[in-house]
Tab-separated table of C-alpha atoms in Angstrom:
chain	number	residue	atom	x	y	z
A	1	GLU	CA	94.998	65.448	-58.153
A	2	ALA	CA	96.986	62.243	-58.723
A	3	ALA	CA	100.106	64.243	-59.581
A	4	MET	CA	99.605	66.394	-56.480
A	5	LEU	CA	99.286	63.350	-54.225
A	6	ARG	CA	102.351	61.723	-55.746
A	7	GLY	CA	104.301	64.942	-55.270
A	8	VAL	CA	103.318	65.241	-51.619
A	9	ALA	CA	104.204	61.605	-51.003
A	10	LEU	CA	107.625	61.909	-52.589
A	11	ALA	CA	108.277	65.163	-50.729
A	12	VAL	CA	107.506	63.422	-47.438
A	13	LEU	CA	109.798	60.541	-48.347
A	14	SER	CA	112.653	62.879	-49.146
A	15	VAL	CA	112.240	64.749	-45.866
A	16	VAL	CA	112.122	61.574	-43.792
A	17	GLY	CA	115.159	60.236	-45.640
A	18	MET	CA	113.656	56.996	-46.889
A	19	VAL	CA	115.065	54.910	-49.698
A	20	GLY	CA	113.534	52.352	-52.001
A	21	ALA	CA	110.051	53.871	-51.899
A	22	THR	CA	107.656	53.044	-54.677
A	23	ALA	CA	104.279	54.500	-55.545
A	24	GLU	CA	101.548	53.732	-57.971
A	25	VAL	CA	98.821	56.235	-58.736
A	26	HIS	CA	95.746	55.251	-60.705
A	27	GLY	CA	93.383	58.142	-61.224
A	28	ALA	CA	92.465	59.441	-57.816
A	29	LYS	CA	93.385	56.253	-55.947
A	30	VAL	CA	96.806	56.056	-54.329
A	31	ALA	CA	98.228	52.606	-53.697
A	32	LEU	CA	100.463	51.408	-50.850
A	33	PHE	CA	103.869	53.015	-50.431
A	34	ALA	CA	106.295	50.387	-49.140
A	35	LEU	CA	109.259	51.889	-47.336
A	36	SER	CA	112.517	50.551	-46.005
A	37	PRO	CA	113.324	50.595	-42.264
A	38	ILE	CA	114.421	53.906	-40.800
A	39	GLN	CA	116.804	54.713	-37.991
A	40	THR	CA	114.200	56.089	-35.593
A	41	HIS	CA	113.437	53.274	-33.130
A	42	GLY	CA	114.093	50.739	-35.892
A	43	ALA	CA	110.474	51.043	-37.035
A	44	GLY	CA	109.046	50.542	-40.497
A	45	LEU	CA	106.688	52.978	-42.166
A	46	ALA	CA	103.771	52.592	-44.499
A	47	LEU	CA	101.775	55.313	-46.212
A	48	ARG	CA	98.333	53.923	-46.850
A	49	CYS	CA	96.338	56.316	-48.994
A	50	GLY	CA	93.005	54.971	-50.151
A	51	ALA	CA	92.022	58.246	-51.728
A	52	ASP	CA	88.716	58.711	-53.481
A	53	ASN	CA	86.091	61.379	-53.957
A	54	GLY	CA	88.629	64.149	-53.600
A	55	ALA	CA	89.789	62.968	-50.162
A	56	GLY	CA	93.344	61.999	-51.080
A	57	LEU	CA	95.232	64.356	-48.801
A	58	HIS	CA	92.788	63.644	-45.990
A	59	ASN	CA	93.468	59.921	-46.128
A	60	MET	CA	97.198	60.457	-46.496
A	61	GLY	CA	97.164	62.537	-43.336
A	62	ARG	CA	95.106	59.917	-41.539
A	63	PHE	CA	97.308	56.947	-42.335
A	64	LEU	CA	100.843	58.312	-42.021
A	65	HIS	CA	101.826	56.338	-38.942
A	66	LEU	CA	104.969	54.698	-37.698
A	67	GLN	CA	104.897	51.346	-36.014
A	68	LYS	CA	105.279	51.196	-32.214
A	69	GLY	CA	102.835	54.050	-31.802
A	70	TRP	CA	104.867	56.853	-33.404
A	71	SER	CA	102.964	58.884	-35.982
A	72	LEU	CA	104.823	60.482	-38.870
A	73	LEU	CA	103.219	63.812	-38.018
A	74	HIS	CA	104.722	63.639	-34.534
A	75	TRP	CA	108.041	62.445	-35.965
A	76	LEU	CA	108.160	65.438	-38.325
A	77	HIS	CA	107.276	67.880	-35.542
A	78	ARG	CA	110.083	66.557	-33.352
A	79	ARG	CA	112.557	67.033	-36.185
A	80	GLY	CA	111.684	70.602	-37.008
A	81	ARG	CA	109.555	69.767	-40.046
A	82	ALA	CA	106.454	71.412	-38.622
A	83	SER	CA	105.414	73.013	-41.917
A	84	ILE	CA	105.053	69.655	-43.669
A	85	ALA	CA	103.478	68.074	-40.584
A	86	GLY	CA	101.021	70.941	-40.389
A	87	CYS	CA	100.098	70.534	-44.030
A	88	LEU	CA	99.397	66.841	-43.618
A	89	GLN	CA	97.537	67.324	-40.358
A	90	SER	CA	95.398	70.056	-41.842
A	91	ALA	CA	94.508	67.706	-44.661
A	92	ALA	CA	93.771	64.905	-42.208
A	93	GLN	CA	91.268	67.110	-40.388
A	94	GLY	CA	89.584	68.500	-43.430
A	95	GLY	CA	91.678	71.631	-43.791
A	96	GLY	CA	93.743	72.877	-46.710
A	97	ASP	CA	92.343	72.555	-50.201
A	98	VAL	CA	90.566	69.245	-49.558
A	99	LYS	CA	87.434	69.496	-47.440
A	100	ARG	CA	85.878	66.524	-45.684
A	101	LYS	CA	82.206	66.161	-46.409
A	102	ASN	CA	80.038	66.384	-43.306
A	103	ILE	CA	77.382	63.742	-42.697
A	104	ALA	CA	73.794	64.951	-42.387
A	105	VAL	CA	72.124	62.852	-39.686
A	106	HIS	CA	68.331	62.809	-39.479
A	107	VAL	CA	67.039	61.422	-36.191
A	108	THR	CA	63.881	60.022	-34.605
A	109	ARG	CA	61.422	62.142	-32.621
A	110	SER	CA	62.640	60.751	-29.297
A	111	ALA	CA	66.231	61.546	-30.271
A	112	GLU	CA	65.167	65.092	-31.201
A	113	THR	CA	63.859	65.551	-27.662
A	114	ALA	CA	67.068	64.175	-26.150
A	115	GLN	CA	69.211	66.451	-28.327
A	116	ARG	CA	67.232	69.527	-27.305
A	117	LYS	CA	68.027	68.496	-23.721
A	118	ARG	CA	71.720	68.408	-24.692
A	119	HIS	CA	72.252	64.659	-24.481
A	120	PRO	CA	75.796	63.775	-25.636
A	121	TRP	CA	74.966	60.492	-27.410
A	122	LEU	CA	73.169	59.397	-30.553
A	123	PHE	CA	72.666	55.647	-30.853
A	124	GLU	CA	72.328	53.695	-34.076
A	125	SER	CA	68.622	53.232	-33.302
A	126	ASP	CA	68.202	57.026	-33.014
A	127	ILE	CA	69.105	57.583	-36.675
A	128	ARG	CA	66.432	57.599	-39.394
A	129	ARG	CA	68.657	58.468	-42.307
A	130	LEU	CA	72.234	59.479	-43.211
A	131	SER	CA	73.191	61.630	-46.150
A	132	HIS	CA	75.989	59.138	-46.847
A	133	GLU	CA	78.065	56.549	-45.045
A	134	GLY	CA	80.892	58.092	-43.072
A	135	ASN	CA	84.275	57.192	-41.623
A	136	PRO	CA	85.400	57.364	-37.991
A	137	GLY	CA	85.916	60.975	-36.987
A	138	ASP	CA	83.748	62.492	-39.707
A	139	VAL	CA	81.729	65.483	-38.565
A	140	ALA	CA	78.058	64.572	-38.135
A	141	VAL	CA	75.492	67.392	-38.293
A	142	VAL	CA	72.201	66.395	-36.653
A	143	PHE	CA	68.809	67.583	-37.944
A	144	ASP	CA	65.211	67.149	-36.800
A	145	SER	CA	62.275	66.022	-38.950
A	146	LYS	CA	61.882	69.585	-40.266
A	147	LYS	CA	65.535	69.693	-41.287
A	148	GLN	CA	66.315	72.146	-38.499
A	149	TYR	CA	69.783	72.021	-36.935
A	150	LEU	CA	70.028	70.286	-33.550
A	151	SER	CA	73.655	69.478	-32.813
A	152	VAL	CA	77.026	68.458	-34.190
A	153	GLY	CA	79.447	65.710	-33.221
A	154	LEU	CA	81.878	63.032	-34.371
A	155	TYR	CA	80.734	59.920	-36.197
A	156	ASP	CA	81.740	56.331	-35.362
A	157	PRO	CA	80.330	53.593	-37.623
A	158	TYR	CA	81.828	50.893	-35.372
A	159	SER	CA	80.093	51.865	-32.124
A	160	PRO	CA	76.466	51.528	-30.969
A	161	ILE	CA	76.888	55.181	-30.007
A	162	ARG	CA	77.062	56.419	-33.585
A	163	VAL	CA	77.615	60.100	-32.781
A	164	ARG	CA	79.452	61.649	-29.840
A	165	VAL	CA	77.783	65.034	-29.759
A	166	LEU	CA	80.135	67.908	-28.929
A	167	HIS	CA	77.887	70.937	-29.391
A	168	HIS	CA	74.127	71.531	-29.153
A	169	ASN	CA	71.573	74.057	-30.316
A	170	GLU	CA	73.850	76.722	-31.773
A	171	LYS	CA	75.854	75.957	-34.892
A	172	ALA	CA	79.557	75.374	-34.342
A	173	SER	CA	82.560	74.044	-36.232
A	174	ILE	CA	84.398	71.011	-34.910
A	175	ASP	CA	88.024	71.870	-35.459
A	176	ALA	CA	91.351	72.205	-33.675
A	177	ASP	CA	90.213	75.389	-31.913
A	178	LEU	CA	87.157	73.702	-30.408
A	179	VAL	CA	89.203	70.730	-29.198
A	180	SER	CA	91.929	72.955	-27.722
A	181	ASN	CA	89.344	75.163	-26.008
A	182	ARG	CA	87.645	72.145	-24.413
A	183	VAL	CA	90.991	70.908	-23.078
A	184	ARG	CA	91.772	74.341	-21.617
A	185	GLN	CA	88.309	74.614	-20.048
A	186	ALA	CA	88.732	71.211	-18.413
A	187	ALA	CA	92.100	72.265	-16.977
A	188	MET	CA	90.676	75.521	-15.640
A	189	ALA	CA	87.770	73.692	-13.980
A	190	ARG	CA	90.242	71.701	-11.873
A	191	ASP	CA	92.498	74.594	-10.996
A	192	GLY	CA	92.485	75.232	-7.247
A	193	VAL	CA	89.919	72.550	-6.318
A	194	LEU	CA	92.160	69.522	-5.806
A	195	PRO	CA	93.666	68.547	-2.441
A	196	ALA	CA	97.192	69.638	-1.618
A	197	ASP	CA	100.118	67.368	-2.486
A	198	THR	CA	98.203	65.740	-5.345
A	199	ASP	CA	99.499	65.176	-8.882
A	200	GLY	CA	97.239	62.252	-9.760
A	201	PHE	CA	93.764	63.277	-10.931
A	202	ARG	CA	91.198	63.214	-13.745
A	203	VAL	CA	91.999	65.818	-16.411
A	204	ILE	CA	89.162	65.139	-18.873
A	205	ASN	CA	86.022	63.277	-17.879
A	206	GLY	CA	84.622	62.438	-21.282
A	207	GLU	CA	81.192	63.804	-22.139
A	208	ASN	CA	81.104	65.692	-18.851
A	209	ASP	CA	83.963	67.887	-20.100
A	210	GLY	CA	82.597	68.197	-23.627
A	211	LEU	CA	84.884	65.552	-25.169
A	212	GLY	CA	82.724	62.452	-25.403
A	213	GLY	CA	84.437	59.082	-25.560
A	214	LEU	CA	87.747	60.385	-24.157
A	215	VAL	CA	89.082	60.117	-20.608
A	216	VAL	CA	92.441	61.596	-19.599
A	217	ASP	CA	94.090	61.072	-16.215
A	218	ARG	CA	97.273	62.680	-14.956
A	219	TYR	CA	99.924	60.740	-13.038
A	220	GLY	CA	102.792	63.065	-12.202
A	221	ASN	CA	104.233	64.288	-15.496
A	222	THR	CA	102.392	61.678	-17.566
A	223	LEU	CA	98.941	61.941	-19.112
A	224	VAL	CA	97.087	58.691	-19.795
A	225	ALA	CA	94.418	59.129	-22.468
A	226	LYS	CA	91.843	56.353	-22.792
A	227	PHE	CA	89.748	56.261	-25.946
A	228	TYR	CA	86.288	54.701	-26.076
A	229	THR	CA	85.513	55.548	-29.696
A	230	SER	CA	87.384	55.392	-32.995
A	231	ALA	CA	85.920	58.817	-33.796
A	232	TRP	CA	88.896	60.462	-32.090
A	233	LEU	CA	91.615	58.625	-34.019
A	234	VAL	CA	91.850	61.162	-36.827
A	235	TRP	CA	92.021	63.915	-34.188
A	236	ILE	CA	94.782	62.399	-32.062
A	237	GLU	CA	97.491	64.804	-33.190
A	238	THR	CA	95.290	67.792	-32.355
A	239	LEU	CA	94.389	66.285	-28.982
A	240	THR	CA	97.974	65.436	-28.130
A	241	HIS	CA	99.250	68.908	-28.930
A	242	ALA	CA	96.406	70.505	-26.947
A	243	LEU	CA	97.099	68.281	-23.931
A	244	VAL	CA	100.846	68.896	-23.967
A	245	ASP	CA	100.497	72.627	-24.539
A	246	THR	CA	97.873	73.031	-21.801
A	247	MET	CA	99.120	70.572	-19.201
A	248	GLY	CA	102.858	70.720	-19.821
A	249	ALA	CA	103.083	66.941	-19.688
A	250	GLU	CA	106.307	65.056	-20.359
A	251	ARG	CA	104.529	62.033	-21.790
A	252	VAL	CA	101.140	61.051	-23.225
A	253	VAL	CA	100.141	57.371	-23.199
A	254	MET	CA	97.270	56.057	-25.313
A	255	LEU	CA	94.877	53.402	-24.012
A	256	MET	CA	91.897	51.898	-25.822
A	257	SER	CA	88.692	50.356	-24.538
A	258	ARG	CA	88.341	46.622	-25.088
A	259	GLN	CA	85.851	47.262	-27.881
A	260	MET	CA	88.292	49.548	-29.664
A	261	GLN	CA	91.128	47.056	-29.357
A	262	LYS	CA	89.029	44.572	-31.335
A	263	LEU	CA	88.739	46.872	-34.376
A	264	PRO	CA	90.671	46.002	-37.561
A	265	PRO	CA	94.179	47.481	-37.875
A	266	SER	CA	93.032	49.467	-40.895
A	267	VAL	CA	90.576	51.327	-38.657
A	268	LEU	CA	93.092	51.908	-35.853
A	269	MET	CA	95.441	53.738	-38.228
A	270	GLY	CA	98.601	52.247	-36.763
A	271	TYR	CA	97.773	53.141	-33.154
A	272	SER	CA	97.705	50.476	-30.453
A	273	HIS	CA	96.785	50.066	-26.812
A	274	GLY	CA	99.659	51.395	-24.698
A	275	CYS	CA	101.451	53.311	-27.436
A	276	ILE	CA	103.236	56.555	-26.616
A	277	LEU	CA	101.704	59.606	-28.292
A	278	HIS	CA	104.283	62.021	-26.914
A	279	GLY	CA	107.521	61.801	-24.946
A	280	PRO	CA	109.800	58.960	-23.845
A	281	PRO	CA	108.778	55.312	-23.300
A	282	LEU	CA	107.357	54.237	-19.952
A	283	PRO	CA	110.083	52.995	-17.577
A	284	ASP	CA	109.109	49.363	-16.922
A	285	GLY	CA	105.542	50.357	-17.756
A	286	VAL	CA	105.033	51.771	-14.248
A	287	LEU	CA	104.361	55.336	-13.077
A	288	THR	CA	104.447	56.893	-9.612
A	289	PHE	CA	102.276	59.764	-8.464
A	290	VAL	CA	101.156	61.473	-5.274
A	291	GLU	CA	97.616	61.702	-3.924
A	292	CYS	CA	97.069	63.786	-0.791
A	293	GLY	CA	100.708	63.232	0.171
A	294	ILE	CA	100.631	59.432	-0.303
A	295	THR	CA	102.835	57.971	-3.042
A	296	PHE	CA	101.401	55.277	-5.301
A	297	GLU	CA	102.634	53.317	-8.255
A	298	CYS	CA	100.310	52.511	-11.137
A	299	ASP	CA	100.498	50.435	-14.288
A	300	PRO	CA	98.367	52.181	-16.925
A	301	ILE	CA	98.755	49.530	-19.631
A	302	ARG	CA	98.180	46.349	-17.609
A	303	GLY	CA	96.194	47.852	-14.741
A	304	GLN	CA	92.512	48.626	-14.230
A	305	LYS	CA	90.949	51.731	-15.805
A	306	THR	CA	93.924	54.047	-16.457
A	307	GLY	CA	96.015	52.430	-13.714
A	308	PHE	CA	94.286	53.634	-10.540
A	309	PHE	CA	90.801	54.408	-9.200
A	310	LEU	CA	91.107	58.175	-8.968
A	311	ASP	CA	87.335	58.582	-8.572
A	312	GLN	CA	87.460	57.237	-4.990
A	313	ARG	CA	89.903	59.860	-3.658
A	314	GLU	CA	87.420	61.695	-1.419
A	315	ASN	CA	86.063	58.401	-0.070
A	316	ARG	CA	89.593	57.298	0.759
A	317	MET	CA	90.021	60.559	2.678
A	318	ARG	CA	86.840	59.743	4.633
A	319	VAL	CA	88.175	56.290	5.480
A	320	GLU	CA	91.355	57.863	6.860
A	321	LYS	CA	89.275	59.841	9.361
A	322	ILE	CA	87.528	56.753	10.817
A	323	SER	CA	90.508	54.397	11.042
A	324	LYS	CA	92.489	55.488	14.106
A	325	GLY	CA	93.229	52.468	16.285
A	326	MET	CA	91.008	50.243	14.135
A	327	SER	CA	91.420	46.876	12.467
A	328	VAL	CA	90.413	47.385	8.848
A	329	LEU	CA	89.384	44.906	6.161
A	330	ASN	CA	89.617	46.148	2.561
A	331	VAL	CA	88.210	43.671	0.028
A	332	PHE	CA	88.616	44.144	-3.707
A	333	SER	CA	91.611	46.155	-2.534
A	334	TYR	CA	93.381	46.365	-5.913
A	335	THR	CA	96.713	48.141	-5.227
A	336	GLY	CA	95.822	49.236	-1.688
A	337	GLY	CA	94.381	52.713	-2.083
A	338	PHE	CA	91.888	52.528	0.805
A	339	SER	CA	94.384	50.446	2.803
A	340	LEU	CA	97.079	53.122	2.753
A	341	TYR	CA	94.672	55.876	3.780
A	342	ALA	CA	93.504	53.689	6.661
A	343	ALA	CA	97.130	53.115	7.683
A	344	ARG	CA	97.871	56.838	7.624
A	345	GLY	CA	94.702	57.363	9.644
A	346	GLY	CA	96.271	55.341	12.444
A	347	ALA	CA	94.801	51.882	11.833
A	348	SER	CA	96.457	49.202	13.927
A	349	GLN	CA	96.030	46.564	11.230
A	350	VAL	CA	94.861	46.531	7.599
A	351	THR	CA	94.012	43.398	5.642
A	352	SER	CA	93.992	43.892	1.855
A	353	VAL	CA	92.145	41.197	-0.105
A	354	ASP	CA	92.176	40.929	-3.891
A	355	ILE	CA	91.957	37.949	-6.213
A	356	SER	CA	94.850	39.332	-8.291
A	357	THR	CA	98.322	38.439	-7.046
A	358	PRO	CA	99.949	41.285	-9.069
A	359	ALA	CA	97.518	43.716	-7.413
A	360	THR	CA	98.350	42.558	-3.878
A	361	GLU	CA	102.053	42.683	-4.709
A	362	ALA	CA	101.595	46.264	-5.926
A	363	ALA	CA	99.802	47.053	-2.648
A	364	MET	CA	102.829	45.783	-0.748
A	365	ARG	CA	105.119	47.963	-2.842
A	366	ASN	CA	102.883	50.966	-2.202
A	367	PHE	CA	103.160	50.374	1.532
A	368	GLY	CA	106.919	50.214	1.063
A	369	LEU	CA	106.905	53.583	-0.677
A	370	ASN	CA	105.201	55.160	2.354
A	371	GLN	CA	106.837	53.374	5.312
A	372	ASP	CA	108.106	56.575	6.918
A	373	LEU	CA	105.029	58.687	6.179
A	374	PRO	CA	103.637	60.190	9.415
A	375	ALA	CA	100.322	58.690	10.549
A	376	ALA	CA	97.717	59.597	13.151
A	377	GLY	CA	98.563	59.065	16.793
A	378	GLY	CA	102.251	59.883	16.402
A	379	ARG	CA	102.810	56.725	14.372
A	380	THR	CA	104.081	56.055	10.865
A	381	VAL	CA	102.426	54.103	8.063
A	382	GLY	CA	105.093	51.428	8.524
A	383	GLN	CA	103.867	50.762	12.079
A	384	CYS	CA	100.494	49.603	10.770
A	385	ARG	CA	100.432	45.840	10.303
A	386	HIS	CA	99.552	45.217	6.673
A	387	ILE	CA	98.279	41.764	5.660
A	388	PRO	CA	97.953	41.270	1.874
A	389	VAL	CA	95.785	38.327	0.808
A	390	ALA	CA	95.480	37.118	-2.789
A	391	GLU	CA	92.072	35.464	-2.603
A	392	ASP	CA	88.501	35.788	-3.834
A	393	ALA	CA	86.784	38.471	-1.748
A	394	PHE	CA	83.488	36.572	-1.418
A	395	GLN	CA	85.230	33.437	-0.210
A	396	PHE	CA	87.490	35.316	2.189
A	397	MET	CA	84.502	36.952	3.908
A	398	ARG	CA	82.538	33.675	3.997
A	399	ASP	CA	85.470	31.983	5.715
A	400	ALA	CA	85.967	34.925	8.091
A	401	ALA	CA	82.286	34.901	9.016
A	402	GLN	CA	82.347	31.145	9.628
A	403	SER	CA	85.440	31.396	11.826
A	404	GLY	CA	84.073	34.356	13.780
A	405	GLN	CA	86.770	36.782	12.642
A	406	LYS	CA	85.730	40.435	13.129
A	407	PHE	CA	86.998	43.838	11.983
A	408	ASP	CA	86.252	47.379	13.141
A	409	VAL	CA	85.939	48.789	9.607
A	410	VAL	CA	85.039	46.831	6.459
A	411	ILE	CA	85.497	48.363	2.992
A	412	VAL	CA	83.804	46.696	-0.001
A	413	ASP	CA	84.623	48.309	-3.352
A	414	PRO	CA	84.050	45.697	-6.103
A	415	PRO	CA	84.530	46.137	-9.842
A	416	SER	CA	81.479	46.733	-12.017
A	417	MET	CA	79.072	43.818	-11.835
A	418	ALA	CA	76.717	44.833	-14.648
A	419	ASN	CA	78.482	45.716	-17.881
A	420	LYS	CA	75.150	45.362	-19.684
A	421	ALA	CA	71.544	45.963	-18.687
A	422	SER	CA	70.640	42.257	-18.712
A	423	LEU	CA	73.021	41.691	-15.771
A	424	ARG	CA	71.390	44.283	-13.518
A	425	GLY	CA	69.396	41.719	-11.535
A	426	VAL	CA	72.428	39.504	-10.989
A	427	ALA	CA	74.475	42.511	-9.888
A	428	ILE	CA	71.877	43.574	-7.327
A	429	LYS	CA	71.862	40.084	-5.792
A	430	ARG	CA	75.659	40.116	-5.561
A	431	TYR	CA	75.605	43.533	-3.881
A	432	GLN	CA	73.102	42.106	-1.366
A	433	GLU	CA	75.427	39.191	-0.670
A	434	LEU	CA	78.440	41.462	-0.218
A	435	ALA	CA	76.528	43.711	2.203
A	436	SER	CA	75.392	40.645	4.157
A	437	LEU	CA	78.944	39.284	4.369
A	438	ALA	CA	80.300	42.684	5.428
A	439	ALA	CA	77.705	42.838	8.210
A	440	GLN	CA	78.773	39.392	9.406
A	441	VAL	CA	82.478	40.248	9.693
A	442	VAL	CA	82.234	43.749	11.188
A	443	ARG	CA	82.133	44.149	14.966
A	444	PRO	CA	78.841	45.349	16.488
A	445	GLY	CA	78.912	49.117	16.198
A	446	GLY	CA	81.613	48.938	13.548
A	447	LYS	CA	81.525	50.751	10.223
A	448	VAL	CA	81.083	49.483	6.679
A	449	VAL	CA	81.944	51.295	3.455
A	450	LEU	CA	79.961	49.841	0.545
A	451	ALA	CA	80.562	51.045	-3.031
A	452	SER	CA	79.357	50.334	-6.562
A	453	CYS	CA	80.698	51.499	-9.914
A	454	SER	CA	77.941	49.859	-12.015
A	455	SER	CA	76.221	52.597	-14.002
A	456	ARG	CA	73.346	50.231	-14.885
A	457	VAL	CA	72.466	49.881	-11.195
A	458	SER	CA	70.849	53.066	-9.919
A	459	ASN	CA	71.667	54.716	-6.601
A	460	ASP	CA	68.316	53.652	-5.135
A	461	GLN	CA	68.745	50.058	-6.317
A	462	PHE	CA	72.235	49.831	-4.855
A	463	PHE	CA	71.461	51.393	-1.485
A	464	SER	CA	68.306	49.259	-1.188
A	465	ALA	CA	70.418	46.169	-1.921
A	466	CYS	CA	72.801	47.161	0.866
A	467	GLN	CA	69.955	47.591	3.372
A	468	SER	CA	68.406	44.288	2.309
A	469	GLY	CA	71.690	42.411	2.527
A	470	VAL	CA	72.469	43.643	6.034
A	471	ALA	CA	68.930	42.741	7.146
A	472	GLN	CA	69.444	39.217	5.765
A	473	ALA	CA	72.400	38.925	8.125
A	474	GLY	CA	70.107	39.791	11.052
A	475	LYS	CA	71.745	43.191	11.499
A	476	PHE	CA	70.613	46.813	11.331
A	477	LEU	CA	72.276	49.322	9.025
A	478	SER	CA	72.447	52.905	10.291
A	479	GLU	CA	73.409	55.071	7.317
A	480	LEU	CA	75.928	57.855	7.962
A	481	GLU	CA	76.581	59.268	4.509
A	482	GLN	CA	76.038	58.676	0.790
A	483	THR	CA	78.697	59.909	-1.623
A	484	GLN	CA	79.399	59.945	-5.345
A	485	HIS	CA	82.241	60.887	-7.691
A	486	ALA	CA	85.321	62.878	-6.750
A	487	ILE	CA	85.309	66.572	-7.609
A	488	ASP	CA	87.487	66.102	-10.699
A	489	HIS	CA	84.858	63.708	-12.127
A	490	PRO	CA	82.031	66.159	-12.968
A	491	LEU	CA	78.585	64.908	-14.036
A	492	THR	CA	76.444	66.519	-16.718
A	493	PHE	CA	74.116	63.693	-17.812
A	494	GLU	CA	72.337	60.807	-16.120
A	495	GLU	CA	74.171	57.944	-17.806
A	496	GLY	CA	77.488	59.468	-16.742
A	497	SER	CA	76.694	58.713	-13.092
A	498	TYR	CA	78.148	55.390	-12.010
A	499	LEU	CA	79.885	55.654	-8.618
A	500	LYS	CA	77.902	55.496	-5.383
A	501	CYS	CA	79.171	54.795	-1.913
A	502	MET	CA	77.600	54.381	1.538
A	503	PHE	CA	79.241	54.885	4.919
A	504	ALA	CA	77.214	53.216	7.676
A	505	THR	CA	77.283	51.675	11.148
A	506	VAL	CA	76.152	48.085	11.645
A	507	ARG	CA	74.415	47.053	14.848
């Protein structure tokens, strides 16, 4: 095996055209290969192969990565060396002559019940016993107390969610075909259901599209893939090829959750937040896309979520319909999504309030991109007076209420206020305060749009907080409509539900 590994390594070096490479092989363990700089992007390369227990080729495939986000597998593909890339990738995913050993996961009785109901998560506390310790991306086969098969998924020893379950009840192999099929199914589910003139939308909605821990959004010809688990790292090449082949994207950008970004470099396998998995670099880090005929810019690397709040599209469309001739206040406005829809709806004035100066500046640029766009009432978007304010939303509304300033429509769409269960009570009180402030600054008979994206606050808790907050302001809330996620954000399990929004009249 040692001779085989050394031969593969030297073959790769000769293909890439490296010089000065050295290798030491001791039994089945392959040491670090230190390589000189190469011409491609001026990056260095390191082959880190910590092979043991017959997993040498697997680890070689996992750790062949260029700096600056370029993987050697991708580099080889782009240079017509697909046969060698395929060999290494097959090894990295358990193919070829070296098979990865699946982990047998034995779970608690409560977890058995959840798995039979097709829940996509297994937490650390759900696991009674493992056959052996695994690495990120290892296939985990889940069994009940009678050693009967329940489900199969991908293992992550660094996450409280130890297994992202991809298939339940019937036995299935997790391989490139399964991943590619899930990507195609997600694409088909969105075919023909999105609004016209829209090239910004959710492509893969994590567990709800059968690919737990992975979110992919499309902005024009760019796909932005955000990873919430290290379990997918060893599968990135397969995912990237499936996304490009199915979606025809020019570029794929990789983002990582904050928890993932904190993992050791050895776990991240050379990948980094914002690296390019496919295609050319991002021009100035900014993308433009179209949503319902409105052009927006977004910054996927420095911005919120993947760069834009695509889940609020249908609610923005509702705001457009109630804005003709109105003065509109949009707090927590980010880059002006609701503001632009209000302007196209014929609003006379829109005030966009966000504590982030870069966000309000982006909102101004977005208005500039749409100056000549036709608006309701024979106007253009440019004829709407737009007032960007870089200020805390709570303080702005307190000051407006104290000064007697009123608006016809008030939109309150704050970021998540409960990123853990212990903050639920605090979040509910803050939602009450926001609803009270909105009621104080909206004209009698005016409309409020109140939203929450805190998954740990239920729909009933949020809507009750809104009613209570408006009552505290001495007003009456007449509910018009409750809404949830946009159509490209499907829901298949309770914990996946986070967005709720109320449209109401205040009297």
